[in-house]
Amino acid sequence: SVHKSMKQYDEALKMYEKACKICESSLSKDHPRLGLMYGKMAGLFDSMGKYQQALEFGRKALHIQEKTLNTG
């Protein structure tokens, strides 16, 4: 996001959290779009130096990718 590029991490986090909530409430728990959002959250947390949260969201994204691509 633009906020992430500008290192406005708190603002970017608010936007990503809102987008995740919308996806979680309107899509199935294994929908690829939700996996994409989790991946973006992982990248943002990584940029913020919040590595535990980055790993958590990265794992969620990977789980969805494995299920939807039938690789896991």
mmCIF file with all atom_site columns, N, CA and C in Angstrom:
data_model
loop_
_atom_site.group_PDB
_atom_site.id
_atom_site.type_symbol
_atom_site.label_atom_id
_atom_site.label_alt_id
_atom_site.label_comp_id
_atom_site.label_asym_id
_atom_site.label_entity_id
_atom_site.label_seq_id
_atom_site.pdbx_PDB_ins_code
_atom_site.Cartn_x
_atom_site.Cartn_y
_atom_site.Cartn_z
_atom_site.occupancy
_atom_site.B_iso_or_equiv
_atom_site.pdbx_formal_charge
_atom_site.auth_seq_id
_atom_site.auth_comp_id
_atom_site.auth_asym_id
_atom_site.auth_atom_id
_atom_site.pdbx_PDB_model_num
ATOM 1   N N  . SER A 1 1  ? 0.837   -1.187  0.000  1.00 0.00 ? 1  SER A N  1
ATOM 2   C CA . SER A 1 1  ? 0.000   0.000   0.000  1.00 0.00 ? 1  SER A CA 1
ATOM 3   C C  . SER A 1 1  ? 0.874   1.240   0.000  1.00 0.00 ? 1  SER A C  1
ATOM 4   N N  . VAL A 1 2  ? 0.281   2.346   -0.314 1.00 0.00 ? 2  VAL A N  1
ATOM 5   C CA . VAL A 1 2  ? 1.010   3.610   -0.325 1.00 0.00 ? 2  VAL A CA 1
ATOM 6   C C  . VAL A 1 2  ? 1.508   3.939   1.075  1.00 0.00 ? 2  VAL A C  1
ATOM 7   N N  . HIS A 1 3  ? 0.662   3.687   2.078  1.00 0.00 ? 3  HIS A N  1
ATOM 8   C CA . HIS A 1 3  ? 1.079   3.970   3.455  1.00 0.00 ? 3  HIS A CA 1
ATOM 9   C C  . HIS A 1 3  ? 2.305   3.155   3.839  1.00 0.00 ? 3  HIS A C  1
ATOM 10  N N  . LYS A 1 4  ? 2.339   1.893   3.422  1.00 0.00 ? 4  LYS A N  1
ATOM 11  C CA . LYS A 1 4  ? 3.502   1.052   3.732  1.00 0.00 ? 4  LYS A CA 1
ATOM 12  C C  . LYS A 1 4  ? 4.738   1.608   3.039  1.00 0.00 ? 4  LYS A C  1
ATOM 13  N N  . SER A 1 5  ? 4.594   1.999   1.777  1.00 0.00 ? 5  SER A N  1
ATOM 14  C CA . SER A 1 5  ? 5.726   2.546   1.028  1.00 0.00 ? 5  SER A CA 1
ATOM 15  C C  . SER A 1 5  ? 6.250   3.826   1.668  1.00 0.00 ? 5  SER A C  1
ATOM 16  N N  . MET A 1 6  ? 5.346   4.586   2.282  1.00 0.00 ? 6  MET A N  1
ATOM 17  C CA . MET A 1 6  ? 5.727   5.838   2.933  1.00 0.00 ? 6  MET A CA 1
ATOM 18  C C  . MET A 1 6  ? 6.152   5.615   4.392  1.00 0.00 ? 6  MET A C  1
ATOM 19  N N  . LYS A 1 7  ? 6.212   4.332   4.785  1.00 0.00 ? 7  LYS A N  1
ATOM 20  C CA . LYS A 1 7  ? 6.583   3.939   6.146  1.00 0.00 ? 7  LYS A CA 1
ATOM 21  C C  . LYS A 1 7  ? 5.598   4.469   7.181  1.00 0.00 ? 7  LYS A C  1
ATOM 22  N N  . GLN A 1 8  ? 4.368   4.649   6.766  1.00 0.00 ? 8  GLN A N  1
ATOM 23  C CA . GLN A 1 8  ? 3.285   5.020   7.682  1.00 0.00 ? 8  GLN A CA 1
ATOM 24  C C  . GLN A 1 8  ? 2.597   3.715   8.098  1.00 0.00 ? 8  GLN A C  1
ATOM 25  N N  . TYR A 1 9  ? 3.333   2.934   8.888  1.00 0.00 ? 9  TYR A N  1
ATOM 26  C CA . TYR A 1 9  ? 2.919   1.574   9.191  1.00 0.00 ? 9  TYR A CA 1
ATOM 27  C C  . TYR A 1 9  ? 1.618   1.493   9.981  1.00 0.00 ? 9  TYR A C  1
ATOM 28  N N  . ASP A 1 10 ? 1.420   2.398   10.923 1.00 0.00 ? 10 ASP A N  1
ATOM 29  C CA . ASP A 1 10 ? 0.186   2.347   11.707 1.00 0.00 ? 10 ASP A CA 1
ATOM 30  C C  . ASP A 1 10 ? -1.040  2.569   10.826 1.00 0.00 ? 10 ASP A C  1
ATOM 31  N N  . GLU A 1 11 ? -0.931  3.495   9.898  1.00 0.00 ? 11 GLU A N  1
ATOM 32  C CA . GLU A 1 11 ? -2.040  3.771   8.989  1.00 0.00 ? 11 GLU A CA 1
ATOM 33  C C  . GLU A 1 11 ? -2.256  2.585   8.042  1.00 0.00 ? 11 GLU A C  1
ATOM 34  N N  . ALA A 1 12 ? -1.176  2.023   7.552  1.00 0.00 ? 12 ALA A N  1
ATOM 35  C CA . ALA A 1 12 ? -1.280  0.847   6.681  1.00 0.00 ? 12 ALA A CA 1
ATOM 36  C C  . ALA A 1 12 ? -1.914  -0.318  7.432  1.00 0.00 ? 12 ALA A C  1
ATOM 37  N N  . LEU A 1 13 ? -1.525  -0.509  8.685  1.00 0.00 ? 13 LEU A N  1
ATOM 38  C CA . LEU A 1 13 ? -2.076  -1.598  9.486  1.00 0.00 ? 13 LEU A CA 1
ATOM 39  C C  . LEU A 1 13 ? -3.585  -1.440  9.655  1.00 0.00 ? 13 LEU A C  1
ATOM 40  N N  . LYS A 1 14 ? -4.040  -0.228  9.913  1.00 0.00 ? 14 LYS A N  1
ATOM 41  C CA . LYS A 1 14 ? -5.486  0.020   10.045 1.00 0.00 ? 14 LYS A CA 1
ATOM 42  C C  . LYS A 1 14 ? -6.224  -0.386  8.772  1.00 0.00 ? 14 LYS A C  1
ATOM 43  N N  . MET A 1 15 ? -5.669  -0.002  7.640  1.00 0.00 ? 15 MET A N  1
ATOM 44  C CA . MET A 1 15 ? -6.326  -0.317  6.359  1.00 0.00 ? 15 MET A CA 1
ATOM 45  C C  . MET A 1 15 ? -6.327  -1.822  6.096  1.00 0.00 ? 15 MET A C  1
ATOM 46  N N  . TYR A 1 16 ? -5.201  -2.484  6.343  1.00 0.00 ? 16 TYR A N  1
ATOM 47  C CA . TYR A 1 16 ? -5.125  -3.930  6.122  1.00 0.00 ? 16 TYR A CA 1
ATOM 48  C C  . TYR A 1 16 ? -6.048  -4.687  7.074  1.00 0.00 ? 16 TYR A C  1
ATOM 49  N N  . GLU A 1 17 ? -6.105  -4.242  8.332  1.00 0.00 ? 17 GLU A N  1
ATOM 50  C CA . GLU A 1 17 ? -7.000  -4.903  9.285  1.00 0.00 ? 17 GLU A CA 1
ATOM 51  C C  . GLU A 1 17 ? -8.457  -4.774  8.851  1.00 0.00 ? 17 GLU A C  1
ATOM 52  N N  . LYS A 1 18 ? -8.819  -3.607  8.377  1.00 0.00 ? 18 LYS A N  1
ATOM 53  C CA . LYS A 1 18 ? -10.191 -3.391  7.900  1.00 0.00 ? 18 LYS A CA 1
ATOM 54  C C  . LYS A 1 18 ? -10.479 -4.281  6.699  1.00 0.00 ? 18 LYS A C  1
ATOM 55  N N  . ALA A 1 19 ? -9.536  -4.349  5.767  1.00 0.00 ? 19 ALA A N  1
ATOM 56  C CA . ALA A 1 19 ? -9.711  -5.194  4.582  1.00 0.00 ? 19 ALA A CA 1
ATOM 57  C C  . ALA A 1 19 ? -9.811  -6.672  4.970  1.00 0.00 ? 19 ALA A C  1
ATOM 58  N N  . CYS A 1 20 ? -9.003  -7.096  5.931  1.00 0.00 ? 20 CYS A N  1
ATOM 59  C CA . CYS A 1 20 ? -9.059  -8.490  6.399  1.00 0.00 ? 20 CYS A CA 1
ATOM 60  C C  . CYS A 1 20 ? -10.412 -8.804  7.018  1.00 0.00 ? 20 CYS A C  1
ATOM 61  N N  . LYS A 1 21 ? -10.930 -7.899  7.827  1.00 0.00 ? 21 LYS A N  1
ATOM 62  C CA . LYS A 1 21 ? -12.237 -8.118  8.457  1.00 0.00 ? 21 LYS A CA 1
ATOM 63  C C  . LYS A 1 21 ? -13.330 -8.248  7.407  1.00 0.00 ? 21 LYS A C  1
ATOM 64  N N  . ILE A 1 22 ? -13.274 -7.425  6.386  1.00 0.00 ? 22 ILE A N  1
ATOM 65  C CA . ILE A 1 22 ? -14.268 -7.513  5.309  1.00 0.00 ? 22 ILE A CA 1
ATOM 66  C C  . ILE A 1 22 ? -14.164 -8.863  4.615  1.00 0.00 ? 22 ILE A C  1
ATOM 67  N N  . CYS A 1 23 ? -12.950 -9.277  4.288  1.00 0.00 ? 23 CYS A N  1
ATOM 68  C CA . CYS A 1 23 ? -12.741 -10.570 3.624  1.00 0.00 ? 23 CYS A CA 1
ATOM 69  C C  . CYS A 1 23 ? -13.190 -11.723 4.521  1.00 0.00 ? 23 CYS A C  1
ATOM 70  N N  . GLU A 1 24 ? -12.833 -11.677 5.796  1.00 0.00 ? 24 GLU A N  1
ATOM 71  C CA . GLU A 1 24 ? -13.184 -12.754 6.714  1.00 0.00 ? 24 GLU A CA 1
ATOM 72  C C  . GLU A 1 24 ? -14.698 -12.884 6.886  1.00 0.00 ? 24 GLU A C  1
ATOM 73  N N  . SER A 1 25 ? -15.409 -11.764 6.814  1.00 0.00 ? 25 SER A N  1
ATOM 74  C CA . SER A 1 25 ? -16.859 -11.821 7.016  1.00 0.00 ? 25 SER A CA 1
ATOM 75  C C  . SER A 1 25 ? -17.623 -12.157 5.748  1.00 0.00 ? 25 SER A C  1
ATOM 76  N N  . SER A 1 26 ? -17.005 -11.973 4.593  1.00 0.00 ? 26 SER A N  1
ATOM 77  C CA . SER A 1 26 ? -17.758 -12.182 3.349  1.00 0.00 ? 26 SER A CA 1
ATOM 78  C C  . SER A 1 26 ? -17.250 -13.342 2.491  1.00 0.00 ? 26 SER A C  1
ATOM 79  N N  . LEU A 1 27 ? -16.081 -13.887 2.814  1.00 0.00 ? 27 LEU A N  1
ATOM 80  C CA . LEU A 1 27 ? -15.521 -14.973 2.011  1.00 0.00 ? 27 LEU A CA 1
ATOM 81  C C  . LEU A 1 27 ? -15.354 -16.229 2.864  1.00 0.00 ? 27 LEU A C  1
ATOM 82  N N  . SER A 1 28 ? -15.180 -17.360 2.202  1.00 0.00 ? 28 SER A N  1
ATOM 83  C CA . SER A 1 28 ? -14.900 -18.591 2.943  1.00 0.00 ? 28 SER A CA 1
ATOM 84  C C  . SER A 1 28 ? -13.527 -18.471 3.591  1.00 0.00 ? 28 SER A C  1
ATOM 85  N N  . LYS A 1 29 ? -13.298 -19.273 4.627  1.00 0.00 ? 29 LYS A N  1
ATOM 86  C CA . LYS A 1 29 ? -12.045 -19.169 5.383  1.00 0.00 ? 29 LYS A CA 1
ATOM 87  C C  . LYS A 1 29 ? -10.827 -19.592 4.575  1.00 0.00 ? 29 LYS A C  1
ATOM 88  N N  . ASP A 1 30 ? -11.046 -20.271 3.455  1.00 0.00 ? 30 ASP A N  1
ATOM 89  C CA . ASP A 1 30 ? -9.935  -20.711 2.606  1.00 0.00 ? 30 ASP A CA 1
ATOM 90  C C  . ASP A 1 30 ? -9.928  -20.010 1.247  1.00 0.00 ? 30 ASP A C  1
ATOM 91  N N  . HIS A 1 31 ? -10.583 -18.893 1.154  1.00 0.00 ? 31 HIS A N  1
ATOM 92  C CA . HIS A 1 31 ? -10.656 -18.175 -0.127 1.00 0.00 ? 31 HIS A CA 1
ATOM 93  C C  . HIS A 1 31 ? -9.289  -17.567 -0.464 1.00 0.00 ? 31 HIS A C  1
ATOM 94  N N  . PRO A 1 32 ? -8.848  -17.693 -1.712 1.00 0.00 ? 32 PRO A N  1
ATOM 95  C CA . PRO A 1 32 ? -7.538  -17.159 -2.103 1.00 0.00 ? 32 PRO A CA 1
ATOM 96  C C  . PRO A 1 32 ? -7.363  -15.671 -1.821 1.00 0.00 ? 32 PRO A C  1
ATOM 97  N N  . ARG A 1 33 ? -8.414  -14.899 -1.932 1.00 0.00 ? 33 ARG A N  1
ATOM 98  C CA . ARG A 1 33 ? -8.297  -13.457 -1.658 1.00 0.00 ? 33 ARG A CA 1
ATOM 99  C C  . ARG A 1 33 ? -7.948  -13.211 -0.187 1.00 0.00 ? 33 ARG A C  1
ATOM 100 N N  . LEU A 1 34 ? -8.517  -14.022 0.691  1.00 0.00 ? 34 LEU A N  1
ATOM 101 C CA . LEU A 1 34 ? -8.192  -13.908 2.104  1.00 0.00 ? 34 LEU A CA 1
ATOM 102 C C  . LEU A 1 34 ? -6.722  -14.278 2.332  1.00 0.00 ? 34 LEU A C  1
ATOM 103 N N  . GLY A 1 35 ? -6.256  -15.300 1.640  1.00 0.00 ? 35 GLY A N  1
ATOM 104 C CA . GLY A 1 35 ? -4.841  -15.660 1.719  1.00 0.00 ? 35 GLY A CA 1
ATOM 105 C C  . GLY A 1 35 ? -3.939  -14.530 1.261  1.00 0.00 ? 35 GLY A C  1
ATOM 106 N N  . LEU A 1 36 ? -4.359  -13.843 0.227  1.00 0.00 ? 36 LEU A N  1
ATOM 107 C CA . LEU A 1 36 ? -3.597  -12.695 -0.272 1.00 0.00 ? 36 LEU A CA 1
ATOM 108 C C  . LEU A 1 36 ? -3.531  -11.598 0.790  1.00 0.00 ? 36 LEU A C  1
ATOM 109 N N  . MET A 1 37 ? -4.651  -11.333 1.441  1.00 0.00 ? 37 MET A N  1
ATOM 110 C CA . MET A 1 37 ? -4.669  -10.316 2.492  1.00 0.00 ? 37 MET A CA 1
ATOM 111 C C  . MET A 1 37 ? -3.755  -10.718 3.653  1.00 0.00 ? 37 MET A C  1
ATOM 112 N N  . TYR A 1 38 ? -3.795  -11.995 4.030  1.00 0.00 ? 38 TYR A N  1
ATOM 113 C CA . TYR A 1 38 ? -2.915  -12.460 5.099  1.00 0.00 ? 38 TYR A CA 1
ATOM 114 C C  . TYR A 1 38 ? -1.446  -12.299 4.707  1.00 0.00 ? 38 TYR A C  1
ATOM 115 N N  . GLY A 1 39 ? -1.146  -12.553 3.446  1.00 0.00 ? 39 GLY A N  1
ATOM 116 C CA . GLY A 1 39 ? 0.223   -12.365 2.970  1.00 0.00 ? 39 GLY A CA 1
ATOM 117 C C  . GLY A 1 39 ? 0.658   -10.914 3.042  1.00 0.00 ? 39 GLY A C  1
ATOM 118 N N  . LYS A 1 40 ? -0.248  -10.007 2.711  1.00 0.00 ? 40 LYS A N  1
ATOM 119 C CA . LYS A 1 40 ? 0.063   -8.577  2.804  1.00 0.00 ? 40 LYS A CA 1
ATOM 120 C C  . LYS A 1 40 ? 0.280   -8.167  4.257  1.00 0.00 ? 40 LYS A C  1
ATOM 121 N N  . MET A 1 41 ? -0.546  -8.716  5.146  1.00 0.00 ? 41 MET A N  1
ATOM 122 C CA . MET A 1 41 ? -0.370  -8.424  6.564  1.00 0.00 ? 41 MET A CA 1
ATOM 123 C C  . MET A 1 41 ? 0.994   -8.939  7.043  1.00 0.00 ? 41 MET A C  1
ATOM 124 N N  . ALA A 1 42 ? 1.380   -10.119 6.584  1.00 0.00 ? 42 ALA A N  1
ATOM 125 C CA . ALA A 1 42 ? 2.686   -10.676 6.964  1.00 0.00 ? 42 ALA A CA 1
ATOM 126 C C  . ALA A 1 42 ? 3.810   -9.750  6.510  1.00 0.00 ? 42 ALA A C  1
ATOM 127 N N  . GLY A 1 43 ? 3.721   -9.262  5.296  1.00 0.00 ? 43 GLY A N  1
ATOM 128 C CA . GLY A 1 43 ? 4.742   -8.350  4.783  1.00 0.00 ? 43 GLY A CA 1
ATOM 129 C C  . GLY A 1 43 ? 4.807   -7.046  5.559  1.00 0.00 ? 43 GLY A C  1
ATOM 130 N N  . LEU A 1 44 ? 3.647   -6.537  5.932  1.00 0.00 ? 44 LEU A N  1
ATOM 131 C CA . LEU A 1 44 ? 3.610   -5.302  6.702  1.00 0.00 ? 44 LEU A CA 1
ATOM 132 C C  . LEU A 1 44 ? 4.248   -5.506  8.081  1.00 0.00 ? 44 LEU A C  1
ATOM 133 N N  . PHE A 1 45 ? 3.856   -6.581  8.759  1.00 0.00 ? 45 PHE A N  1
ATOM 134 C CA . PHE A 1 45 ? 4.439   -6.847  10.068 1.00 0.00 ? 45 PHE A CA 1
ATOM 135 C C  . PHE A 1 45 ? 5.948   -7.044  9.965  1.00 0.00 ? 45 PHE A C  1
ATOM 136 N N  . ASP A 1 46 ? 6.397   -7.678  8.897  1.00 0.00 ? 46 ASP A N  1
ATOM 137 C CA . ASP A 1 46 ? 7.839   -7.850  8.686  1.00 0.00 ? 46 ASP A CA 1
ATOM 138 C C  . ASP A 1 46 ? 8.520   -6.486  8.573  1.00 0.00 ? 46 ASP A C  1
ATOM 139 N N  . SER A 1 47 ? 7.920   -5.595  7.795  1.00 0.00 ? 47 SER A N  1
ATOM 140 C CA . SER A 1 47 ? 8.482   -4.249  7.635  1.00 0.00 ? 47 SER A CA 1
ATOM 141 C C  . SER A 1 47 ? 8.509   -3.478  8.943  1.00 0.00 ? 47 SER A C  1
ATOM 142 N N  . MET A 1 48 ? 7.558   -3.776  9.816  1.00 0.00 ? 48 MET A N  1
ATOM 143 C CA . MET A 1 48 ? 7.471   -3.102  11.110 1.00 0.00 ? 48 MET A CA 1
ATOM 144 C C  . MET A 1 48 ? 8.401   -3.724  12.148 1.00 0.00 ? 48 MET A C  1
ATOM 145 N N  . GLY A 1 49 ? 9.032   -4.848  11.791 1.00 0.00 ? 49 GLY A N  1
ATOM 146 C CA . GLY A 1 49 ? 9.897   -5.538  12.737 1.00 0.00 ? 49 GLY A CA 1
ATOM 147 C C  . GLY A 1 49 ? 9.129   -6.390  13.728 1.00 0.00 ? 49 GLY A C  1
ATOM 148 N N  . LYS A 1 50 ? 7.864   -6.654  13.439 1.00 0.00 ? 50 LYS A N  1
ATOM 149 C CA . LYS A 1 50 ? 7.018   -7.479  14.310 1.00 0.00 ? 50 LYS A CA 1
ATOM 150 C C  . LYS A 1 50 ? 6.997   -8.894  13.724 1.00 0.00 ? 50 LYS A C  1
ATOM 151 N N  . TYR A 1 51 ? 8.075   -9.600  13.954 1.00 0.00 ? 51 TYR A N  1
ATOM 152 C CA . TYR A 1 51 ? 8.315   -10.858 13.264 1.00 0.00 ? 51 TYR A CA 1
ATOM 153 C C  . TYR A 1 51 ? 7.386   -11.988 13.696 1.00 0.00 ? 51 TYR A C  1
ATOM 154 N N  . GLN A 1 52 ? 6.967   -12.001 14.940 1.00 0.00 ? 52 GLN A N  1
ATOM 155 C CA . GLN A 1 52 ? 6.055   -13.056 15.392 1.00 0.00 ? 52 GLN A CA 1
ATOM 156 C C  . GLN A 1 52 ? 4.710   -12.942 14.666 1.00 0.00 ? 52 GLN A C  1
ATOM 157 N N  . GLN A 1 53 ? 4.192   -11.706 14.555 1.00 0.00 ? 53 GLN A N  1
ATOM 158 C CA . GLN A 1 53 ? 2.942   -11.499 13.831 1.00 0.00 ? 53 GLN A CA 1
ATOM 159 C C  . GLN A 1 53 ? 3.126   -11.796 12.344 1.00 0.00 ? 53 GLN A C  1
ATOM 160 N N  . ALA A 1 54 ? 4.301   -11.444 11.811 1.00 0.00 ? 54 ALA A N  1
ATOM 161 C CA . ALA A 1 54 ? 4.581   -11.734 10.402 1.00 0.00 ? 54 ALA A CA 1
ATOM 162 C C  . ALA A 1 54 ? 4.531   -13.235 10.148 1.00 0.00 ? 54 ALA A C  1
ATOM 163 N N  . LEU A 1 55 ? 5.132   -14.008 11.040 1.00 0.00 ? 55 LEU A N  1
ATOM 164 C CA . LEU A 1 55 ? 5.106   -15.466 10.897 1.00 0.00 ? 55 LEU A CA 1
ATOM 165 C C  . LEU A 1 55 ? 3.679   -16.012 10.988 1.00 0.00 ? 55 LEU A C  1
ATOM 166 N N  . GLU A 1 56 ? 2.908   -15.480 11.922 1.00 0.00 ? 56 GLU A N  1
ATOM 167 C CA . GLU A 1 56 ? 1.527   -15.943 12.100 1.00 0.00 ? 56 GLU A CA 1
ATOM 168 C C  . GLU A 1 56 ? 0.707   -15.739 10.828 1.00 0.00 ? 56 GLU A C  1
ATOM 169 N N  . PHE A 1 57 ? 0.776   -14.541 10.269 1.00 0.00 ? 57 PHE A N  1
ATOM 170 C CA . PHE A 1 57 ? 0.003   -14.266 9.059  1.00 0.00 ? 57 PHE A CA 1
ATOM 171 C C  . PHE A 1 57 ? 0.590   -14.969 7.840  1.00 0.00 ? 57 PHE A C  1
ATOM 172 N N  . GLY A 1 58 ? 1.902   -15.126 7.814  1.00 0.00 ? 58 GLY A N  1
ATOM 173 C CA . GLY A 1 58 ? 2.527   -15.868 6.727  1.00 0.00 ? 58 GLY A CA 1
ATOM 174 C C  . GLY A 1 58 ? 2.081   -17.326 6.708  1.00 0.00 ? 58 GLY A C  1
ATOM 175 N N  . ARG A 1 59 ? 1.972   -17.909 7.890  1.00 0.00 ? 59 ARG A N  1
ATOM 176 C CA . ARG A 1 59 ? 1.488   -19.300 7.980  1.00 0.00 ? 59 ARG A CA 1
ATOM 177 C C  . ARG A 1 59 ? 0.034   -19.421 7.529  1.00 0.00 ? 59 ARG A C  1
ATOM 178 N N  . LYS A 1 60 ? -0.784  -18.444 7.918  1.00 0.00 ? 60 LYS A N  1
ATOM 179 C CA . LYS A 1 60 ? -2.186  -18.456 7.487  1.00 0.00 ? 60 LYS A CA 1
ATOM 180 C C  . LYS A 1 60 ? -2.271  -18.389 5.957  1.00 0.00 ? 60 LYS A C  1
ATOM 181 N N  . ALA A 1 61 ? -1.473  -17.503 5.374  1.00 0.00 ? 61 ALA A N  1
ATOM 182 C CA . ALA A 1 61 ? -1.471  -17.356 3.919  1.00 0.00 ? 61 ALA A CA 1
ATOM 183 C C  . ALA A 1 61 ? -1.006  -18.643 3.242  1.00 0.00 ? 61 ALA A C  1
ATOM 184 N N  . LEU A 1 62 ? 0.041   -19.244 3.778  1.00 0.00 ? 62 LEU A N  1
ATOM 185 C CA . LEU A 1 62 ? 0.563   -20.483 3.211  1.00 0.00 ? 62 LEU A CA 1
ATOM 186 C C  . LEU A 1 62 ? -0.461  -21.615 3.301  1.00 0.00 ? 62 LEU A C  1
ATOM 187 N N  . HIS A 1 63 ? -1.143  -21.707 4.435  1.00 0.00 ? 63 HIS A N  1
ATOM 188 C CA . HIS A 1 63 ? -2.163  -22.743 4.621  1.00 0.00 ? 63 HIS A CA 1
ATOM 189 C C  . HIS A 1 63 ? -3.258  -22.622 3.552  1.00 0.00 ? 63 HIS A C  1
ATOM 190 N N  . ILE A 1 64 ? -3.709  -21.412 3.321  1.00 0.00 ? 64 ILE A N  1
ATOM 191 C CA . ILE A 1 64 ? -4.755  -21.210 2.307  1.00 0.00 ? 64 ILE A CA 1
ATOM 192 C C  . ILE A 1 64 ? -4.225  -21.549 0.926  1.00 0.00 ? 64 ILE A C  1
ATOM 193 N N  . GLN A 1 65 ? -3.009  -21.134 0.633  1.00 0.00 ? 65 GLN A N  1
ATOM 194 C CA . GLN A 1 65 ? -2.425  -21.435 -0.676 1.00 0.00 ? 65 GLN A CA 1
ATOM 195 C C  . GLN A 1 65 ? -2.294  -22.941 -0.884 1.00 0.00 ? 65 GLN A C  1
ATOM 196 N N  . GLU A 1 66 ? -1.842  -23.644 0.115  1.00 0.00 ? 66 GLU A N  1
ATOM 197 C CA . GLU A 1 66 ? -1.705  -25.090 0.012  1.00 0.00 ? 66 GLU A CA 1
ATOM 198 C C  . GLU A 1 66 ? -3.073  -25.754 -0.223 1.00 0.00 ? 66 GLU A C  1
ATOM 199 N N  . LYS A 1 67 ? -4.097  -25.287 0.487  1.00 0.00 ? 67 LYS A N  1
ATOM 200 C CA . LYS A 1 67 ? -5.427  -25.877 0.334  1.00 0.00 ? 67 LYS A CA 1
ATOM 201 C C  . LYS A 1 67 ? -6.017  -25.579 -1.036 1.00 0.00 ? 67 LYS A C  1
ATOM 202 N N  . THR A 1 68 ? -5.910  -24.336 -1.466 1.00 0.00 ? 68 THR A N  1
ATOM 203 C CA . THR A 1 68 ? -6.561  -23.952 -2.726 1.00 0.00 ? 68 THR A CA 1
ATOM 204 C C  . THR A 1 68 ? -5.800  -24.451 -3.942 1.00 0.00 ? 68 THR A C  1
ATOM 205 N N  . LEU A 1 69 ? -4.495  -24.619 -3.811 1.00 0.00 ? 69 LEU A N  1
ATOM 206 C CA . LEU A 1 69 ? -3.718  -25.135 -4.939 1.00 0.00 ? 69 LEU A CA 1
ATOM 207 C C  . LEU A 1 69 ? -3.512  -26.651 -4.825 1.00 0.00 ? 69 LEU A C  1
ATOM 208 N N  . ASN A 1 70 ? -4.025  -27.197 -3.734 1.00 0.00 ? 70 ASN A N  1
ATOM 209 C CA . ASN A 1 70 ? -3.964  -28.651 -3.509 1.00 0.00 ? 70 ASN A CA 1
ATOM 210 C C  . ASN A 1 70 ? -2.525  -29.155 -3.502 1.00 0.00 ? 70 ASN A C  1
ATOM 211 N N  . THR A 1 71 ? -1.641  -28.398 -2.828 1.00 0.00 ? 71 THR A N  1
ATOM 212 C CA . THR A 1 71 ? -0.233  -28.787 -2.788 1.00 0.00 ? 71 THR A CA 1
ATOM 213 C C  . THR A 1 71 ? 0.182   -29.290 -1.416 1.00 0.00 ? 71 THR A C  1
ATOM 214 N N  . GLY A 1 72 ? -0.704  -29.200 -0.427 1.00 0.00 ? 72 GLY A N  1
ATOM 215 C CA . GLY A 1 72 ? -0.294  -29.555 0.922  1.00 0.00 ? 72 GLY A CA 1
ATOM 216 C C  . GLY A 1 72 ? -0.936  -30.752 1.389  1.00 0.00 ? 72 GLY A C  1
#
